Short mmCIF file of C-alpha atoms in Angstrom, two decimals:
data_model
loop_
_atom_site.label_atom_id
_atom_site.label_comp_id
_atom_site.label_asym_id
_atom_site.label_seq_id
_atom_site.Cartn_x
_atom_site.Cartn_y
_atom_site.Cartn_z
CA MET X 176 329.10 43.67 -35.19
CA SER X 177 326.17 45.33 -36.91
CA THR X 178 325.76 49.05 -36.37
CA ASP X 179 321.96 48.94 -36.26
CA THR X 180 321.70 46.78 -33.17
CA PRO X 181 318.98 48.17 -30.88
CA GLY X 182 320.56 50.04 -27.98
CA ILE X 183 319.12 47.96 -25.15
CA ASP X 184 320.56 48.35 -21.67
CA PRO X 185 319.34 45.37 -19.60
CA LEU X 186 320.40 47.15 -16.39
CA GLU X 187 318.87 50.55 -17.17
CA ALA X 188 316.18 50.33 -14.48
CA LEU X 189 318.75 49.33 -11.85
CA ARG X 190 321.48 51.89 -12.48
CA ALA X 191 322.18 54.51 -9.80
CA PRO X 192 324.66 57.42 -9.67
CA ARG X 193 327.05 55.71 -7.24
CA ASP X 194 327.18 52.43 -9.16
CA PRO X 195 330.51 51.36 -10.66
CA ALA X 196 331.10 52.38 -14.25
CA CYS X 197 332.09 48.80 -15.08
CA ASP X 198 329.41 46.12 -15.23
CA VAL X 199 331.69 43.13 -15.77
CA PHE X 200 335.43 42.72 -15.44
CA LEU X 201 337.37 39.76 -16.80
CA THR X 202 340.91 38.81 -17.67
CA GLY X 203 342.75 36.12 -19.58
CA PRO X 204 344.64 35.42 -22.79
CA VAL X 205 343.39 36.76 -26.12
CA PHE X 206 343.99 34.48 -29.11
CA LEU X 207 343.64 35.08 -32.80
CA ASP X 208 341.17 32.39 -33.86
CA ILE X 209 341.24 31.08 -37.43
CA ILE X 210 338.20 28.90 -38.04
CA PHE X 211 337.60 26.49 -40.92
CA THR X 212 334.00 25.40 -41.48
CA GLY X 213 332.20 23.26 -44.03
CA LEU X 214 334.47 20.24 -43.59
CA ASP X 215 332.67 16.96 -44.29
CA SER X 216 334.98 14.97 -42.05
CA ALA X 217 338.12 15.20 -40.00
CA PRO X 218 341.33 15.90 -41.94
CA VAL X 219 343.12 12.70 -42.98
CA ARG X 220 346.85 12.30 -42.52
CA GLY X 221 348.81 12.82 -45.72
CA THR X 222 345.96 14.54 -47.57
CA GLU X 223 344.83 18.10 -48.17
CA SER X 224 341.33 19.11 -47.07
CA TRP X 225 339.45 22.09 -48.45
CA ALA X 226 336.96 23.92 -46.25
CA ARG X 227 333.89 25.64 -47.67
CA GLY X 228 334.16 28.49 -45.16
CA MET X 229 336.80 30.31 -43.15
CA GLY X 230 336.92 33.22 -40.76
CA SER X 231 339.18 34.96 -38.26
CA SER X 232 338.26 36.65 -35.01
CA PRO X 233 339.58 37.49 -31.56
CA GLY X 234 339.33 34.38 -29.39
CA GLY X 235 340.11 33.13 -25.92
CA VAL X 236 338.76 35.50 -23.28
CA ALA X 237 337.65 37.80 -26.12
CA ASN X 238 334.74 35.42 -26.79
CA MET X 239 333.14 36.15 -23.44
CA ALA X 240 334.06 39.84 -23.44
CA THR X 241 332.39 40.33 -26.82
CA ALA X 242 329.29 38.40 -25.79
CA LEU X 243 328.91 40.58 -22.69
CA ALA X 244 329.41 43.83 -24.60
CA ARG X 245 326.89 42.86 -27.28
CA LEU X 246 324.28 42.31 -24.58
CA GLY X 247 324.71 45.91 -23.46
CA LEU X 248 326.97 45.42 -20.43
CA HIS X 249 329.85 47.82 -19.82
CA THR X 250 332.74 45.38 -20.11
CA SER X 251 336.35 45.82 -19.01
CA LEU X 252 339.04 43.39 -20.19
CA ALA X 253 342.58 43.07 -18.87
CA ALA X 254 344.77 41.17 -21.33
CA ALA X 255 348.15 41.16 -23.02
CA PHE X 256 348.16 41.76 -26.78
CA GLY X 257 350.89 40.74 -29.17
CA ASP X 258 353.03 43.38 -30.84
CA ASP X 259 352.09 42.17 -34.31
CA HIS X 260 349.33 42.59 -36.90
CA TYR X 261 347.27 39.88 -35.19
CA GLY X 262 347.43 41.77 -31.91
CA GLU X 263 346.54 45.03 -33.62
CA TYR X 264 343.56 43.42 -35.32
CA CYS X 265 342.31 41.88 -32.05
CA TRP X 266 342.73 45.14 -30.12
CA ASP X 267 340.88 47.19 -32.73
CA ALA X 268 338.12 44.60 -33.13
CA LEU X 269 337.46 44.62 -29.39
CA GLU X 270 337.93 48.30 -28.58
CA GLN X 271 336.61 49.97 -31.74
CA GLY X 272 334.29 47.25 -33.02
CA GLU X 273 332.73 46.14 -29.74
CA GLY X 274 333.23 49.08 -27.38
CA ILE X 275 335.10 47.00 -24.79
CA ASP X 276 337.15 48.95 -22.26
CA LEU X 277 340.81 47.99 -22.66
CA SER X 278 342.22 50.50 -20.19
CA MET X 279 343.54 47.58 -18.10
CA SER X 280 345.16 45.92 -21.13
CA HIS X 281 348.58 46.44 -22.68
CA THR X 282 350.66 45.46 -25.69
CA VAL X 283 353.89 43.50 -25.13
CA PRO X 284 356.67 44.65 -27.49
CA GLY X 285 358.27 41.75 -29.35
CA TRP X 286 355.70 39.19 -28.19
CA HIS X 287 353.58 37.47 -30.83
CA SER X 288 349.88 36.80 -30.44
CA PRO X 289 348.72 33.32 -29.47
CA VAL X 290 346.90 31.62 -32.35
CA THR X 291 344.28 28.88 -32.51
CA VAL X 292 343.21 27.09 -35.69
CA SER X 293 339.79 25.48 -35.27
CA MET X 294 338.20 22.98 -37.65
CA ALA X 295 334.44 22.48 -37.33
CA TYR X 296 332.84 19.28 -38.64
CA GLU X 297 330.10 16.83 -37.66
CA GLY X 298 328.83 19.26 -35.01
CA GLU X 299 332.17 19.26 -33.19
CA ARG X 300 335.53 20.93 -33.53
CA THR X 301 339.22 20.14 -33.45
CA MET X 302 341.70 22.82 -32.43
CA VAL X 303 345.43 23.38 -32.72
CA SER X 304 346.93 26.26 -30.71
CA HIS X 305 350.31 27.89 -30.37
CA GLY X 306 351.52 30.63 -28.07
CA HIS X 307 353.87 31.62 -25.28
CA GLU X 308 352.95 33.05 -21.91
CA ALA X 309 353.07 36.82 -21.95
CA PRO X 310 355.71 38.36 -19.69
CA ALA X 311 354.34 40.36 -16.77
CA PRO X 312 354.14 44.12 -17.33
CA ALA X 313 357.13 45.95 -15.93
CA PRO X 314 356.39 47.97 -12.78
CA GLY X 315 355.13 51.38 -13.82
CA ALA X 316 354.34 50.23 -17.36
CA GLY X 317 351.43 52.00 -18.99
CA THR X 318 348.06 50.33 -19.59
CA GLY X 319 345.18 51.00 -21.88
CA SER X 320 347.23 51.56 -25.03
CA ARG X 321 348.98 49.48 -27.64
CA ALA X 322 352.21 50.71 -26.11
CA GLY X 323 355.78 49.95 -26.88
CA ALA X 324 358.62 52.21 -25.82
CA ALA X 325 357.59 55.80 -26.35
CA GLY X 326 359.14 57.37 -29.40
CA THR X 327 359.74 54.14 -31.31
CA GLY X 328 356.99 54.89 -33.83
CA SER X 329 355.42 51.46 -33.40
CA ARG X 330 351.93 51.76 -31.91
CA ALA X 331 353.57 53.64 -29.04
CA GLY X 332 351.98 55.76 -26.37
CA ALA X 333 352.93 57.53 -23.19
CA THR X 334 352.21 55.70 -19.97
CA GLY X 335 349.23 56.72 -17.93
CA THR X 336 346.04 55.62 -16.25
CA GLY X 337 343.45 57.73 -18.00
CA THR X 338 343.06 59.88 -14.88
CA SER X 339 343.59 63.63 -14.65
CA THR X 340 346.51 63.21 -12.24
CA GLY X 341 348.70 61.34 -14.70
CA ALA X 342 349.76 58.97 -11.93
CA VAL X 343 350.64 55.43 -12.93
CA ALA X 344 348.07 52.92 -11.70
CA PRO X 345 349.08 49.77 -9.82
CA VAL X 346 349.80 47.04 -12.34
CA PHE X 347 346.98 44.55 -12.80
CA PRO X 348 346.01 42.03 -11.46
CA GLN X 349 346.50 43.43 -7.97
CA CYS X 350 343.99 46.24 -8.51
CA PRO X 351 340.97 45.34 -10.67
CA PRO X 352 338.39 48.06 -11.33
CA ARG X 353 335.28 48.25 -9.18
CA ALA X 354 332.57 46.31 -11.01
CA ARG X 355 329.13 44.78 -10.58
CA ALA X 356 330.47 41.39 -11.59
CA ALA X 357 333.68 39.60 -12.46
CA ILE X 358 334.31 36.35 -14.31
CA ALA X 359 337.13 34.15 -13.04
CA SER X 360 338.66 31.12 -14.71
CA LEU X 361 339.27 28.65 -11.88
CA ALA X 362 342.13 26.17 -12.04
CA PRO X 363 343.28 23.51 -9.56
CA GLY X 364 345.92 24.72 -7.15
CA ARG X 365 345.83 28.30 -8.41
CA SER X 366 344.60 31.37 -6.58
CA GLU X 367 344.36 34.77 -8.24
CA PRO X 368 344.60 37.62 -5.70
CA TRP X 369 342.40 39.88 -7.83
CA VAL X 370 339.40 37.56 -7.35
CA ALA X 371 339.28 38.13 -3.59
CA THR X 372 339.79 41.86 -4.15
CA ALA X 373 336.91 42.05 -6.63
CA ALA X 374 334.59 40.14 -4.31
CA ARG X 375 335.58 42.31 -1.36
CA ASP X 376 334.78 45.42 -3.42
CA GLY X 377 331.26 44.15 -4.08
CA ALA X 378 331.54 42.31 -7.40
CA LEU X 379 329.56 39.11 -7.93
CA VAL X 380 332.16 36.58 -9.05
CA PHE X 381 331.14 33.96 -11.63
CA GLY X 382 333.50 31.00 -11.71
CA ASP X 383 334.19 29.19 -14.97
CA VAL X 384 336.31 26.04 -15.03
CA GLY X 385 338.08 23.76 -17.48
CA TRP X 386 339.10 20.12 -17.52
CA ASP X 387 341.17 19.08 -14.50
CA GLU X 388 344.36 17.74 -16.04
CA THR X 389 345.53 16.55 -12.59
CA GLY X 390 342.68 14.05 -12.43
CA ARG X 391 342.00 14.87 -8.77
CA TRP X 392 338.71 16.72 -9.28
CA ASP X 393 338.89 18.24 -5.83
CA LEU X 394 336.74 21.30 -5.09
CA ASP X 395 339.06 22.20 -2.23
CA ALA X 396 341.81 22.63 -4.84
CA LEU X 397 339.84 25.58 -6.29
CA PRO X 398 340.55 28.19 -3.60
CA ASP X 399 338.84 31.04 -5.46
CA LEU X 400 335.56 29.11 -5.43
CA ALA X 401 335.05 30.51 -1.93
CA HIS X 402 334.66 33.98 -3.45
CA CYS X 403 332.19 32.94 -6.16
CA GLU X 404 328.53 33.87 -6.38
CA ALA X 405 328.04 31.26 -9.11
CA PHE X 406 329.90 28.22 -10.43
CA LEU X 407 329.20 27.10 -14.01
CA PRO X 408 330.76 23.73 -14.96
CA ASN X 409 329.48 21.40 -17.65
CA ALA X 410 327.80 18.12 -16.72
CA GLU X 411 330.92 15.95 -16.87
CA GLU X 412 332.96 18.39 -14.80
CA ALA X 413 330.17 18.80 -12.24
CA MET X 414 329.74 15.05 -11.75
CA ARG X 415 333.48 14.48 -11.39
CA TYR X 416 333.86 17.28 -8.86
CA THR X 417 330.93 15.99 -6.76
CA ARG X 418 331.46 12.23 -7.23
CA THR X 419 327.88 11.88 -8.47
CA ASP X 420 326.45 10.08 -11.49
CA CYS X 421 323.68 12.59 -12.28
CA PRO X 422 324.13 16.22 -13.40
CA ARG X 423 321.16 17.37 -11.35
CA ALA X 424 322.46 15.69 -8.22
CA ALA X 425 325.81 17.33 -8.95
CA ALA X 426 324.16 20.76 -9.16
CA HIS X 427 322.50 20.27 -5.76
CA ALA X 428 325.80 19.16 -4.26
CA LEU X 429 327.60 22.19 -5.70
CA ALA X 430 324.88 24.49 -4.32
CA GLU X 431 326.13 23.54 -0.87
CA ARG X 432 329.44 25.22 -1.77
CA VAL X 433 328.32 28.27 -3.79
CA PRO X 434 325.12 30.36 -3.79
CA LEU X 435 324.37 29.50 -7.43
CA ALA X 436 325.26 26.22 -9.16
CA VAL X 437 324.67 26.08 -12.91
CA VAL X 438 325.35 22.89 -14.87
CA THR X 439 325.24 22.93 -18.65
CA LEU X 440 323.88 19.73 -20.20
CA GLY X 441 324.74 20.12 -23.88
CA ALA X 442 321.82 19.00 -26.03
CA ASP X 443 319.70 18.59 -22.89
CA GLY X 444 319.87 22.27 -21.91
CA ALA X 445 320.90 23.43 -18.45
CA TYR X 446 320.02 22.94 -14.80
CA ALA X 447 320.59 25.37 -11.94
CA VAL X 448 320.11 25.45 -8.18
CA ASP X 449 319.93 28.51 -5.96
CA GLY X 450 321.63 27.38 -2.76
CA ARG X 451 320.15 30.24 -0.74
CA THR X 452 316.50 29.47 -1.49
CA GLY X 453 316.62 25.87 -2.68
CA THR X 454 314.99 26.91 -5.96
CA ALA X 455 315.91 24.75 -8.94
CA ALA X 456 315.29 25.40 -12.62
CA ALA X 457 315.69 23.32 -15.76
CA VAL X 458 315.52 24.63 -19.33
CA PRO X 459 315.75 22.45 -22.46
CA ALA X 460 318.14 23.31 -25.26
CA ILE X 461 316.96 25.02 -28.44
CA GLU X 462 317.42 22.83 -31.49
CA VAL X 463 319.51 24.56 -34.13
CA GLU X 464 321.74 23.59 -37.03
CA ALA X 465 325.19 24.20 -35.62
CA LEU X 466 327.85 25.62 -37.92
CA ASP X 467 330.59 26.19 -35.36
CA PRO X 468 330.33 25.53 -31.58
CA THR X 469 333.41 27.65 -30.80
CA GLY X 470 332.71 29.95 -27.86
CA ALA X 471 329.18 28.70 -27.17
CA GLY X 472 330.02 28.04 -23.52
CA ASP X 473 331.39 31.57 -23.15
CA VAL X 474 328.24 33.04 -24.68
CA PHE X 475 326.13 30.96 -22.26
CA VAL X 476 328.02 32.41 -19.29
CA ALA X 477 327.59 35.94 -20.66
CA GLY X 478 323.84 35.43 -21.00
CA PHE X 479 323.55 34.07 -17.48
CA VAL X 480 325.61 36.93 -16.03
CA THR X 481 323.35 39.42 -17.85
CA GLY X 482 320.20 37.88 -16.42
CA THR X 483 321.68 37.68 -12.93
CA LEU X 484 322.73 41.34 -12.89
CA ALA X 485 319.29 42.29 -14.22
CA ASP X 486 317.73 40.29 -11.34
CA TRP X 487 315.63 38.02 -13.55
CA PRO X 488 314.08 34.81 -12.19
CA LEU X 489 316.46 31.84 -12.30
CA ALA X 490 314.57 30.02 -15.08
CA ASP X 491 314.59 33.15 -17.27
CA ARG X 492 318.35 33.49 -16.81
CA LEU X 493 318.87 29.88 -17.89
CA ALA X 494 316.56 30.24 -20.88
CA PHE X 495 318.25 33.45 -22.01
CA ALA X 496 321.74 31.96 -21.62
CA GLY X 497 320.74 28.90 -23.62
CA LEU X 498 319.15 31.04 -26.33
CA THR X 499 322.23 33.23 -26.78
CA ALA X 500 324.46 30.14 -26.96
CA ALA X 501 322.16 28.51 -29.52
CA LEU X 502 322.19 31.60 -31.72
CA SER X 503 325.98 31.78 -31.54
CA VAL X 504 326.63 28.31 -32.97
CA GLN X 505 324.78 29.23 -36.17
CA GLU X 506 327.63 31.53 -37.17
CA PHE X 507 331.34 30.84 -37.23
CA GLY X 508 333.87 32.51 -35.00
CA GLY X 509 333.83 32.39 -31.22
CA SER X 510 333.52 36.13 -30.61
CA LEU X 511 331.98 37.46 -33.83
CA SER X 512 329.19 34.89 -33.61
CA ALA X 513 327.97 36.19 -30.24
CA PRO X 514 324.45 37.56 -30.68
CA GLY X 515 323.36 41.08 -29.84
CA TRP X 516 319.85 42.31 -29.17
CA ALA X 517 319.12 42.64 -32.89
CA GLU X 518 319.75 38.93 -33.39
CA ILE X 519 317.68 38.00 -30.35
CA ALA X 520 314.80 40.23 -31.51
CA ALA X 521 314.90 38.77 -35.02
CA TRP X 522 314.81 35.21 -33.64
CA TRP X 523 311.88 36.01 -31.36
CA GLN X 524 309.96 37.59 -34.23
CA LEU X 525 310.65 34.61 -36.48
CA ILE X 526 309.93 31.81 -34.02
CA ARG X 527 306.44 33.09 -33.26
CA THR X 528 305.48 32.94 -36.92
CA CYS X 529 306.66 29.37 -37.50
CA ASP X 530 304.05 26.67 -37.89
CA ARG X 531 303.68 23.88 -35.33
CA GLN X 532 305.36 25.82 -32.53
CA ASP X 533 304.54 24.48 -29.08
CA PRO X 534 302.73 27.31 -27.23
CA ALA X 535 304.19 26.13 -23.92
CA ALA X 536 307.70 26.29 -25.35
CA LEU X 537 307.09 29.82 -26.65
CA GLU X 538 305.79 30.88 -23.25
CA ARG X 539 309.21 30.04 -21.80
CA TYR X 540 310.60 33.09 -23.67
CA ALA X 541 307.68 35.45 -23.13
CA PHE X 542 309.87 37.55 -20.83
CA LEU X 543 311.60 38.80 -24.01
CA ASP X 544 308.52 40.88 -24.85
CA ASP X 545 309.40 43.34 -22.11
CA LEU X 546 312.99 43.67 -23.35
CA LEU X 547 312.88 43.75 -27.11
CA PRO X 548 311.80 46.48 -29.55
CA ALA X 549 308.44 46.13 -31.24
CA THR X 550 310.04 45.66 -34.66
CA ALA X 551 313.15 43.77 -35.66
CA ARG X 552 315.20 43.20 -38.76
CA ALA X 553 314.30 40.26 -40.94
CA TRP X 554 315.92 36.87 -40.39
CA PRO X 555 318.45 35.66 -41.48
CA LEU X 556 320.76 38.52 -40.56
CA ARG X 557 323.77 39.84 -42.39
CA ARG X 558 326.76 39.51 -40.06
CA ALA X 559 330.20 41.09 -39.96
CA VAL X 560 332.81 39.46 -42.17
CA PRO X 561 335.38 37.85 -39.84
CA THR X 562 338.46 38.41 -41.99
CA ILE X 563 341.78 40.12 -41.33
CA GLY X 564 342.99 42.73 -43.77
CA PHE X 565 339.90 44.45 -45.14
CA ARG X 566 339.84 48.20 -44.54
CA GLN X 567 336.86 50.48 -44.11
#
């Protein structure tokens, strides 16, 4: 992440002394992502393929956590980290590089980091992953440090909660921090107790979802949906869950179950319905030359969460989410490609100077004028090198 990113706080005008210190809380597995780009075609069995580009970065839930942090939100992540160099790299990249709060996270001694190898070609990607489920932290185990057994000399630390009392905090996920928002990954037949706790404590819960491997596509099988402020499936998922043949019809059907239904439409943009007011909004996608689509969906969610917490109009939230996702696919790496305010400002400065721009299309992003600094760095931008092993 660049060090000269403008320090924009999208929630500055809304912050009050009694507000929670955490803007967004999320949890999930952190992967080490190794991404190959510049492949002309899919690898062929029995042959060796050479990629023109390669990078490494924290992946999995780290994609969304990084995207949130780069947009100026105080982000807290609860995750297990491997007790290996990959885990050390991911921890340092998130905590030191991105300023993400890892006080709810912990390192598992003897457990290796999950790894994903992603190959980007023809505007799509193919992934191979390997990993084992992390064992649950032992009762009373410390959090917030890359901790093994104290005194072993291997990234060890004393247990503690970061409070002045020195008392050991309840082990996550039973006790998430108080936050403005939380992002939950919904899965059929699974209920996470922390989701209800977060909602009860005042957090707006944003529900993400993946492909239903059971094939049932039953909304009633997503018990945590009842706690969600917003549900953000893609078009195919939305239509299957609602038994509709149109993404917009699916969004309206979902808005009967959650206050906000947001359906991503790929190259056609996004469509959202506010179930409380009946307001609907549609925003077309921004055409870009995609290098690597890894993490674009996570970046979209982060942009939408940012706009929602900042209380922007629904159409502005959709436009901003789509813009951040579009900027992310122009770089490789799911987390390191997430744009910050410097990237957004540079894009906005550039796009207004391009010939043959549709004035109506530019007007869709006019709300950025009130957010961005008057001057921005030139485009294209120099980005961080996503490689393990280089030292400062």
